[in-house]
Amino acid sequence: MDDGVRGKDNLVVRGGALDVTAGGDAIQAATDVLISAGELVLSSGGGSGAVVDASASAKGIKAAVNLNVDGGTLTVDSADDTLHSNGTMVINGGAFVLASGDDGMHADASLTINDGTIQITQSYEGIESALITINGGDIDIVSSDDGLNVAGGNDGSGMNPGPGRGGGPGRGGQ
């Protein structure tokens, strides 16, 4: 599958409008993604209702280290996580409408929400990280499993409907 916008190091969005439809990740950075303003409309992997190969990455925004959002408007429809960091995620503001076939927001190490209007309209896990801190903001989550899930980073939830969804075989009580 093809990726959308890809950064070799940091990827910074400071304004403007960005509309990306990608078969793989819509936005991906080898280190950090920093968003301070702008209007981003992203679709990845065919969107939240698509069934994709579990080995494929179809995230809306994927940061290998840190994902920081200070403002802007983000509308993301992804087969995999809508916002994903292999390290930390910090949300200081912005308006989000997120639909995911997996996690609405996922950070392996920690996820901090200080402000913002967050609507997760479809997800398996709404917000997931090893450490979640919510200091403010307006958050509305629709999920088929956990709205907030403090797990050891990646709990193996996977993408889209399949064996083990909803606590059945294969979930192991996670």
Short mmCIF file of C-alpha atoms in Angstrom, two decimals:
data_model
loop_
_atom_site.label_atom_id
_atom_site.label_comp_id
_atom_site.label_asym_id
_atom_site.label_seq_id
_atom_site.Cartn_x
_atom_site.Cartn_y
_atom_site.Cartn_z
CA MET A 1 0.00 0.00 0.00
CA ASP A 2 1.18 3.52 -0.69
CA ASP A 3 1.86 6.08 2.00
CA GLY A 4 0.73 9.67 1.84
CA VAL A 5 3.03 12.40 3.24
CA ARG A 6 6.30 10.96 4.56
CA GLY A 7 9.06 12.74 6.51
CA LYS A 8 12.62 11.44 6.84
CA ASP A 9 13.01 13.24 10.17
CA ASN A 10 10.50 15.66 11.68
CA LEU A 11 7.29 16.66 9.95
CA VAL A 12 5.89 20.08 10.89
CA VAL A 13 2.48 21.51 9.93
CA ARG A 14 2.05 25.21 10.85
CA GLY A 15 -1.03 26.10 8.81
CA GLY A 16 -2.74 25.77 5.49
CA ALA A 17 -4.94 22.95 4.26
CA LEU A 18 -3.87 19.37 3.68
CA ASP A 19 -6.14 16.72 2.17
CA VAL A 20 -4.56 13.25 1.89
CA THR A 21 -6.04 9.91 0.84
CA ALA A 22 -3.56 7.04 1.13
CA GLY A 23 -3.61 3.27 0.92
CA GLY A 24 -1.11 3.15 3.80
CA ASP A 25 -0.30 5.83 6.38
CA ALA A 26 -1.63 9.28 5.45
CA ILE A 27 1.17 11.12 7.34
CA GLN A 28 4.30 9.40 8.65
CA ALA A 29 7.53 10.74 10.20
CA ALA A 30 10.72 8.90 11.12
CA THR A 31 10.91 10.94 14.33
CA ASP A 32 8.40 13.65 15.38
CA VAL A 33 5.16 15.06 13.97
CA LEU A 34 4.37 18.60 15.16
CA ILE A 35 1.07 20.29 14.25
CA SER A 36 0.36 23.84 15.40
CA ALA A 37 -2.35 25.02 12.99
CA GLY A 38 -4.07 24.18 9.74
CA GLU A 39 -6.87 22.03 8.44
CA LEU A 40 -5.98 18.39 7.86
CA VAL A 41 -8.39 15.95 6.23
CA LEU A 42 -6.87 12.47 6.13
CA SER A 43 -8.05 9.05 4.98
CA SER A 44 -5.89 5.94 5.19
CA GLY A 45 -6.29 2.29 4.27
CA GLY A 46 -9.80 2.81 2.89
CA GLY A 47 -11.12 4.34 6.12
CA SER A 48 -12.48 3.05 9.43
CA GLY A 49 -14.81 0.51 7.85
CA ALA A 50 -12.18 -1.14 5.66
CA VAL A 51 -10.74 -4.55 6.41
CA VAL A 52 -7.01 -4.52 5.74
CA ASP A 53 -4.14 -6.94 6.15
CA ALA A 54 -3.04 -6.80 9.80
CA SER A 55 0.60 -6.54 8.68
CA ALA A 56 -0.13 -3.32 6.73
CA SER A 57 0.12 0.09 8.39
CA ALA A 58 -2.84 2.31 7.56
CA LYS A 59 -2.65 5.00 10.24
CA GLY A 60 -3.87 8.56 9.84
CA ILE A 61 -0.81 10.14 11.48
CA LYS A 62 2.15 7.99 12.55
CA ALA A 63 5.13 9.39 14.48
CA ALA A 64 8.03 7.06 15.25
CA VAL A 65 8.97 9.10 18.36
CA ASN A 66 6.64 11.98 19.40
CA LEU A 67 3.35 13.40 18.16
CA ASN A 68 2.47 16.91 19.41
CA VAL A 69 -0.64 18.85 18.41
CA ASP A 70 -0.98 22.45 19.60
CA GLY A 71 -3.91 23.49 17.37
CA GLY A 72 -5.60 23.05 14.05
CA THR A 73 -8.52 21.01 12.80
CA LEU A 74 -7.94 17.31 12.16
CA THR A 75 -10.52 15.09 10.49
CA VAL A 76 -9.15 11.56 10.18
CA ASP A 77 -10.78 8.35 8.90
CA SER A 78 -8.36 5.42 9.06
CA ALA A 79 -8.40 1.64 8.94
CA ASP A 80 -5.70 1.57 11.67
CA ASP A 81 -5.03 4.11 14.48
CA THR A 82 -6.06 7.66 13.58
CA LEU A 83 -3.28 9.25 15.68
CA HIS A 84 -0.31 7.04 16.61
CA SER A 85 3.05 7.53 18.32
CA ASN A 86 5.65 4.87 19.07
CA GLY A 87 6.72 7.15 21.95
CA THR A 88 4.69 10.02 23.41
CA MET A 89 1.68 12.05 22.30
CA VAL A 90 0.76 15.50 23.67
CA ILE A 91 -2.47 17.27 22.70
CA ASN A 92 -2.43 20.95 23.74
CA GLY A 93 -5.39 22.06 21.64
CA GLY A 94 -7.18 21.65 18.36
CA ALA A 95 -10.43 20.22 17.07
CA PHE A 96 -10.49 16.51 16.22
CA VAL A 97 -13.04 14.29 14.49
CA LEU A 98 -11.56 10.79 14.41
CA ALA A 99 -12.95 7.51 13.02
CA SER A 100 -10.76 4.43 13.34
CA GLY A 101 -10.88 0.72 12.66
CA ASP A 102 -8.55 0.37 15.68
CA ASP A 103 -7.44 3.06 18.17
CA GLY A 104 -8.63 6.64 18.02
CA MET A 105 -5.42 7.81 19.76
CA HIS A 106 -2.53 5.48 20.62
CA ALA A 107 0.87 6.19 22.16
CA ASP A 108 3.18 3.40 23.27
CA ALA A 109 4.78 5.33 26.19
CA SER A 110 2.43 8.14 27.29
CA LEU A 111 -0.49 10.22 26.07
CA THR A 112 -1.30 13.62 27.59
CA ILE A 113 -4.36 15.72 26.74
CA ASN A 114 -4.19 19.30 28.04
CA ASP A 115 -6.91 20.88 25.89
CA GLY A 116 -8.87 20.48 22.68
CA THR A 117 -12.20 19.24 21.40
CA ILE A 118 -11.89 15.53 20.63
CA GLN A 119 -14.66 13.49 19.01
CA ILE A 120 -13.81 9.85 18.41
CA THR A 121 -16.85 8.73 16.42
CA GLN A 122 -15.75 5.14 15.80
CA SER A 123 -12.96 3.03 17.31
CA TYR A 124 -12.05 -0.27 18.85
CA GLU A 125 -10.07 1.37 21.69
CA GLY A 126 -10.81 5.09 22.01
CA ILE A 127 -7.63 6.32 23.72
CA GLU A 128 -4.83 3.86 24.53
CA SER A 129 -1.38 4.21 26.09
CA ALA A 130 0.77 2.84 28.89
CA LEU A 131 0.14 6.15 30.72
CA ILE A 132 -2.83 8.46 30.04
CA THR A 133 -3.07 11.94 31.60
CA ILE A 134 -6.08 14.16 30.93
CA ASN A 135 -5.72 17.74 32.23
CA GLY A 136 -8.48 19.36 30.20
CA GLY A 137 -10.41 19.40 26.96
CA ASP A 138 -13.80 18.22 25.76
CA ILE A 139 -13.66 14.51 24.89
CA ASP A 140 -16.42 12.31 23.38
CA ILE A 141 -15.55 8.66 22.63
CA VAL A 142 -17.43 5.91 20.81
CA SER A 143 -15.64 2.55 21.02
CA SER A 144 -16.55 -1.10 20.62
CA ASP A 145 -14.17 -2.12 23.43
CA ASP A 146 -12.51 0.32 25.88
CA GLY A 147 -13.03 4.07 25.75
CA LEU A 148 -9.84 4.64 27.77
CA ASN A 149 -7.32 1.80 27.92
CA VAL A 150 -4.16 2.01 30.00
CA ALA A 151 -2.22 -0.90 28.56
CA GLY A 152 1.44 -1.73 28.18
CA GLY A 153 1.72 0.19 24.90
CA ASN A 154 0.46 -2.19 22.22
CA ASP A 155 -2.02 -4.68 23.67
CA GLY A 156 -2.36 -6.56 20.41
CA SER A 157 -5.86 -5.27 19.71
CA GLY A 158 -5.41 -5.29 15.91
CA MET A 159 -7.49 -3.67 13.20
CA ASN A 160 -11.12 -4.04 12.26
CA PRO A 161 -13.55 -6.85 13.00
CA GLY A 162 -12.12 -10.32 13.32
CA PRO A 163 -11.63 -13.16 15.77
CA GLY A 164 -11.38 -12.01 19.33
CA ARG A 165 -13.19 -8.67 19.07
CA GLY A 166 -15.44 -7.86 21.99
CA GLY A 167 -13.82 -10.14 24.56
CA GLY A 168 -14.27 -13.40 22.64
CA PRO A 169 -11.59 -15.95 21.82
CA GLY A 170 -8.18 -14.46 21.18
CA ARG A 171 -8.56 -11.38 23.40
CA GLY A 172 -7.25 -13.08 26.54
CA GLY A 173 -9.19 -10.64 28.73
CA GLN A 174 -7.16 -7.63 27.56
#
